[in-house]
Amino acid sequence: MDVAPYLSGQLLLSMPGMADPRFERVVIAMCVHDAESALGLAVNKIRDDIDVRGLLEQLDVDPGVAPAVPVFDGGPVEPGRGFVLHSPEYEGQSTLSVGGRWALTATLDILRDIAAGKGPQRWLIALGYAGWGPGQLDDEMTRHGWFAAPGNAGLLFDAPIDSRWTSAFAGAGIDVGLLSASAGHA
């Protein structure tokens, strides 16, 4: 019996020539992928309208010691919904562990903990997510547009934001300068 190759805990990278401009040169940290759905957060697109301290203030959370770092544009689905992608040592209410590589939490408790200096060691906050329905991502993976790369928490939390796309490909042994914007056919 064949087992479906699910992408939870991996990086989903848009290929050059991606038809949807919302996903141009995007790196998505895949958090959920099964027969029913797929969900990931873009980790290299920042919002220019708000930072973490401003977001906390909008949510009536005292920003405390939270740094004024960017908030990411996690994807086009539910852009008003917030998510914290973080290191796996932190477990809060409703935390989803993603293969021991990273974790995902979407409650106000984690934001309060970050503001109080009691949150995860490494984290980023995103508004919105990239989502797919049953079989949709699996189908998209058979066409030109996406490349799956090994999950790398260091890339998510430590690499400069503007180099994450090229770094993720390089981590998979691929020079993006050699990639074509169109698919070939044999």
mmCIF file of C-alpha atoms in Angstrom:
data_model
loop_
_atom_site.group_PDB
_atom_site.id
_atom_site.type_symbol
_atom_site.label_atom_id
_atom_site.label_comp_id
_atom_site.label_asym_id
_atom_site.label_seq_id
_atom_site.Cartn_x
_atom_site.Cartn_y
_atom_site.Cartn_z
ATOM 1 C CA MET A 1 0.000 0.000 0.000
ATOM 2 C CA ASP A 2 1.385 3.408 -1.003
ATOM 3 C CA VAL A 3 1.604 6.123 1.632
ATOM 4 C CA ALA A 4 0.821 9.683 0.517
ATOM 5 C CA PRO A 5 3.858 11.994 0.608
ATOM 6 C CA TYR A 6 2.575 14.680 2.932
ATOM 7 C CA LEU A 7 4.567 17.892 3.326
ATOM 8 C CA SER A 8 4.059 18.827 7.000
ATOM 9 C CA GLY A 9 7.385 20.008 8.412
ATOM 10 C CA GLN A 10 8.811 20.812 4.988
ATOM 11 C CA LEU A 11 9.239 24.019 3.037
ATOM 12 C CA LEU A 12 7.139 24.709 -0.021
ATOM 13 C CA LEU A 13 8.954 26.976 -2.475
ATOM 14 C CA SER A 14 7.370 28.700 -5.444
ATOM 15 C CA MET A 15 9.132 28.076 -8.716
ATOM 16 C CA PRO A 16 10.091 30.878 -11.095
ATOM 17 C CA GLY A 17 7.122 31.514 -13.342
ATOM 18 C CA MET A 18 4.529 30.834 -10.621
ATOM 19 C CA ALA A 19 1.231 31.874 -12.215
ATOM 20 C CA ASP A 20 -0.195 33.394 -9.004
ATOM 21 C CA PRO A 21 1.617 36.689 -8.203
ATOM 22 C CA ARG A 22 0.683 36.356 -4.507
ATOM 23 C CA PHE A 23 3.139 33.457 -4.305
ATOM 24 C CA GLU A 24 6.027 34.878 -6.339
ATOM 25 C CA ARG A 25 9.363 33.852 -4.746
ATOM 26 C CA VAL A 26 7.597 32.623 -1.608
ATOM 27 C CA VAL A 27 8.781 30.234 1.093
ATOM 28 C CA ILE A 28 5.959 28.485 2.942
ATOM 29 C CA ALA A 29 6.562 26.586 6.179
ATOM 30 C CA MET A 30 4.118 23.698 5.876
ATOM 31 C CA CYS A 31 2.328 23.038 9.154
ATOM 32 C CA VAL A 32 -0.548 20.747 8.162
ATOM 33 C CA HIS A 33 -0.861 18.481 5.157
ATOM 34 C CA ASP A 34 -3.048 15.410 5.048
ATOM 35 C CA ALA A 35 -5.825 13.940 2.907
ATOM 36 C CA GLU A 36 -8.272 16.628 4.060
ATOM 37 C CA SER A 37 -6.309 19.870 3.799
ATOM 38 C CA ALA A 38 -3.003 21.690 3.781
ATOM 39 C CA LEU A 39 -1.962 24.819 5.666
ATOM 40 C CA GLY A 40 1.286 26.728 5.708
ATOM 41 C CA LEU A 41 2.669 30.163 6.490
ATOM 42 C CA ALA A 42 4.730 32.303 4.145
ATOM 43 C CA VAL A 43 7.912 33.221 6.016
ATOM 44 C CA ASN A 44 9.550 35.664 3.646
ATOM 45 C CA LYS A 45 6.861 38.245 2.908
ATOM 46 C CA ILE A 46 6.467 40.996 5.489
ATOM 47 C CA ARG A 47 3.616 43.395 5.987
ATOM 48 C CA ASP A 48 4.563 47.023 5.743
ATOM 49 C CA ASP A 49 1.550 48.293 7.670
ATOM 50 C CA ILE A 50 2.268 46.861 11.131
ATOM 51 C CA ASP A 51 4.982 45.446 13.373
ATOM 52 C CA VAL A 52 4.647 43.041 16.312
ATOM 53 C CA ARG A 53 4.365 45.758 18.969
ATOM 54 C CA GLY A 54 1.662 47.529 16.946
ATOM 55 C CA LEU A 55 -0.220 44.255 16.480
ATOM 56 C CA LEU A 56 -0.119 43.546 20.211
ATOM 57 C CA GLU A 57 -1.446 47.028 20.946
ATOM 58 C CA GLN A 58 -4.308 46.512 18.464
ATOM 59 C CA LEU A 59 -5.184 43.314 20.324
ATOM 60 C CA ASP A 60 -5.118 45.122 23.702
ATOM 61 C CA VAL A 61 -2.032 43.166 24.783
ATOM 62 C CA ASP A 62 0.641 45.225 26.552
ATOM 63 C CA PRO A 63 3.681 44.825 24.242
ATOM 64 C CA GLY A 64 5.991 44.570 27.258
ATOM 65 C CA VAL A 65 9.388 43.278 26.095
ATOM 66 C CA ALA A 66 8.223 42.211 22.624
ATOM 67 C CA PRO A 67 10.556 43.603 19.960
ATOM 68 C CA ALA A 68 9.345 45.806 17.121
ATOM 69 C CA VAL A 69 9.985 43.136 14.488
ATOM 70 C CA PRO A 70 7.995 42.653 11.278
ATOM 71 C CA VAL A 71 4.707 40.819 11.031
ATOM 72 C CA PHE A 72 4.658 38.394 8.113
ATOM 73 C CA ASP A 73 2.023 38.124 5.409
ATOM 74 C CA GLY A 74 1.347 34.429 6.009
ATOM 75 C CA GLY A 75 -0.877 34.013 2.968
ATOM 76 C CA PRO A 76 -4.089 35.131 1.298
ATOM 77 C CA VAL A 77 -6.539 33.068 3.376
ATOM 78 C CA GLU A 78 -8.081 34.820 6.411
ATOM 79 C CA PRO A 79 -5.611 37.748 6.384
ATOM 80 C CA GLY A 80 -6.988 39.023 9.689
ATOM 81 C CA ARG A 81 -6.230 35.786 11.556
ATOM 82 C CA GLY A 82 -2.925 35.579 13.410
ATOM 83 C CA PHE A 83 -0.501 32.692 13.838
ATOM 84 C CA VAL A 84 2.761 32.274 15.713
ATOM 85 C CA LEU A 85 5.269 29.928 14.123
ATOM 86 C CA HIS A 86 7.803 29.071 16.794
ATOM 87 C CA SER A 87 10.472 26.774 18.178
ATOM 88 C CA PRO A 88 9.094 23.489 19.523
ATOM 89 C CA GLU A 89 10.162 23.854 23.183
ATOM 90 C CA TYR A 90 7.177 26.140 23.855
ATOM 91 C CA GLU A 91 3.837 24.421 24.321
ATOM 92 C CA GLY A 92 0.802 26.526 24.909
ATOM 93 C CA GLN A 93 -2.904 26.097 24.615
ATOM 94 C CA SER A 94 -3.664 24.540 21.201
ATOM 95 C CA THR A 95 -0.012 24.319 20.091
ATOM 96 C CA LEU A 96 0.483 22.073 17.080
ATOM 97 C CA SER A 97 3.889 20.375 16.911
ATOM 98 C CA VAL A 98 5.132 20.106 13.338
ATOM 99 C CA GLY A 99 7.466 17.135 13.144
ATOM 100 C CA GLY A 100 9.664 18.382 15.977
ATOM 101 C CA ARG A 101 11.032 21.079 13.640
ATOM 102 C CA TRP A 102 8.733 23.924 14.622
ATOM 103 C CA ALA A 103 5.315 24.500 16.158
ATOM 104 C CA LEU A 104 2.239 26.575 15.419
ATOM 105 C CA THR A 105 0.040 28.350 17.945
ATOM 106 C CA ALA A 106 -2.884 30.651 17.189
ATOM 107 C CA THR A 107 -4.116 31.846 20.591
ATOM 108 C CA LEU A 108 -3.731 35.104 22.485
ATOM 109 C CA ASP A 109 -1.911 33.274 25.296
ATOM 110 C CA ILE A 110 1.276 32.945 23.247
ATOM 111 C CA LEU A 111 1.199 36.648 22.383
ATOM 112 C CA ARG A 112 0.895 37.528 26.059
ATOM 113 C CA ASP A 113 3.790 35.176 26.845
ATOM 114 C CA ILE A 114 5.957 36.759 24.141
ATOM 115 C CA ALA A 115 5.172 40.225 25.509
ATOM 116 C CA ALA A 116 6.075 39.047 29.032
ATOM 117 C CA GLY A 117 9.334 37.431 27.873
ATOM 118 C CA LYS A 118 8.007 33.931 28.642
ATOM 119 C CA GLY A 119 7.294 32.843 25.093
ATOM 120 C CA PRO A 120 9.209 30.554 22.768
ATOM 121 C CA GLN A 121 12.914 31.110 22.183
ATOM 122 C CA ARG A 122 12.403 31.678 18.457
ATOM 123 C CA TRP A 123 9.220 32.853 16.806
ATOM 124 C CA LEU A 124 7.590 34.860 14.069
ATOM 125 C CA ILE A 125 4.062 36.187 13.778
ATOM 126 C CA ALA A 126 2.032 36.001 10.581
ATOM 127 C CA LEU A 127 -1.384 37.246 9.552
ATOM 128 C CA GLY A 128 -3.207 34.970 7.136
ATOM 129 C CA TYR A 129 -2.145 31.617 5.775
ATOM 130 C CA ALA A 130 -1.811 29.614 2.583
ATOM 131 C CA GLY A 131 -4.448 26.904 2.484
ATOM 132 C CA TRP A 132 -5.576 24.132 0.194
ATOM 133 C CA GLY A 133 -8.629 21.876 0.200
ATOM 134 C CA PRO A 134 -8.695 18.054 -0.100
ATOM 135 C CA GLY A 135 -6.172 16.936 -2.729
ATOM 136 C CA GLN A 136 -5.647 20.470 -4.053
ATOM 137 C CA LEU A 137 -1.982 20.814 -3.068
ATOM 138 C CA ASP A 138 -1.265 17.241 -4.163
ATOM 139 C CA ASP A 139 -2.638 18.126 -7.595
ATOM 140 C CA GLU A 140 -0.666 21.393 -7.739
ATOM 141 C CA MET A 141 2.537 19.500 -6.907
ATOM 142 C CA THR A 142 2.175 17.518 -10.163
ATOM 143 C CA ARG A 143 2.367 20.704 -12.229
ATOM 144 C CA HIS A 144 5.042 23.379 -12.525
ATOM 145 C CA GLY A 145 4.777 25.841 -9.672
ATOM 146 C CA TRP A 146 5.935 24.320 -6.387
ATOM 147 C CA PHE A 147 9.060 22.616 -5.073
ATOM 148 C CA ALA A 148 9.221 20.824 -1.720
ATOM 149 C CA ALA A 149 12.443 21.314 0.250
ATOM 150 C CA PRO A 150 13.546 19.876 3.584
ATOM 151 C CA GLY A 151 12.278 21.712 6.659
ATOM 152 C CA ASN A 152 14.894 23.985 8.175
ATOM 153 C CA ALA A 153 14.054 25.900 11.342
ATOM 154 C CA GLY A 154 17.304 27.855 11.093
ATOM 155 C CA LEU A 155 16.170 29.257 7.771
ATOM 156 C CA LEU A 156 12.777 30.217 9.219
ATOM 157 C CA PHE A 157 14.085 32.043 12.251
ATOM 158 C CA ASP A 158 17.671 33.069 11.511
ATOM 159 C CA ALA A 159 18.187 33.665 7.776
ATOM 160 C CA PRO A 160 17.731 37.203 6.471
ATOM 161 C CA ILE A 161 14.146 37.555 5.255
ATOM 162 C CA ASP A 162 15.058 38.716 1.754
ATOM 163 C CA SER A 163 17.355 35.735 1.127
ATOM 164 C CA ARG A 164 15.129 32.922 2.441
ATOM 165 C CA TRP A 165 13.847 31.875 -0.990
ATOM 166 C CA THR A 166 17.302 31.508 -2.547
ATOM 167 C CA SER A 167 18.696 30.009 0.667
ATOM 168 C CA ALA A 168 15.935 27.385 0.796
ATOM 169 C CA PHE A 169 16.701 26.296 -2.760
ATOM 170 C CA ALA A 170 20.441 26.326 -2.012
ATOM 171 C CA GLY A 171 19.779 24.105 1.019
ATOM 172 C CA ALA A 172 18.235 21.603 -1.398
ATOM 173 C CA GLY A 173 21.320 21.854 -3.639
ATOM 174 C CA ILE A 174 19.657 24.033 -6.299
ATOM 175 C CA ASP A 175 21.016 27.253 -7.808
ATOM 176 C CA VAL A 176 17.919 29.385 -8.541
ATOM 177 C CA GLY A 177 19.784 31.042 -11.405
ATOM 178 C CA LEU A 178 19.575 27.745 -13.265
ATOM 179 C CA LEU A 179 15.804 27.327 -12.855
ATOM 180 C CA SER A 180 13.451 27.905 -15.782
ATOM 181 C CA ALA A 181 10.192 29.818 -15.563
ATOM 182 C CA SER A 182 8.444 27.176 -17.669
ATOM 183 C CA ALA A 183 7.972 23.450 -17.284
ATOM 184 C CA GLY A 184 9.496 20.989 -19.679
ATOM 185 C CA HIS A 185 7.836 17.889 -21.047
ATOM 186 C CA ALA A 186 9.482 14.586 -21.877
#
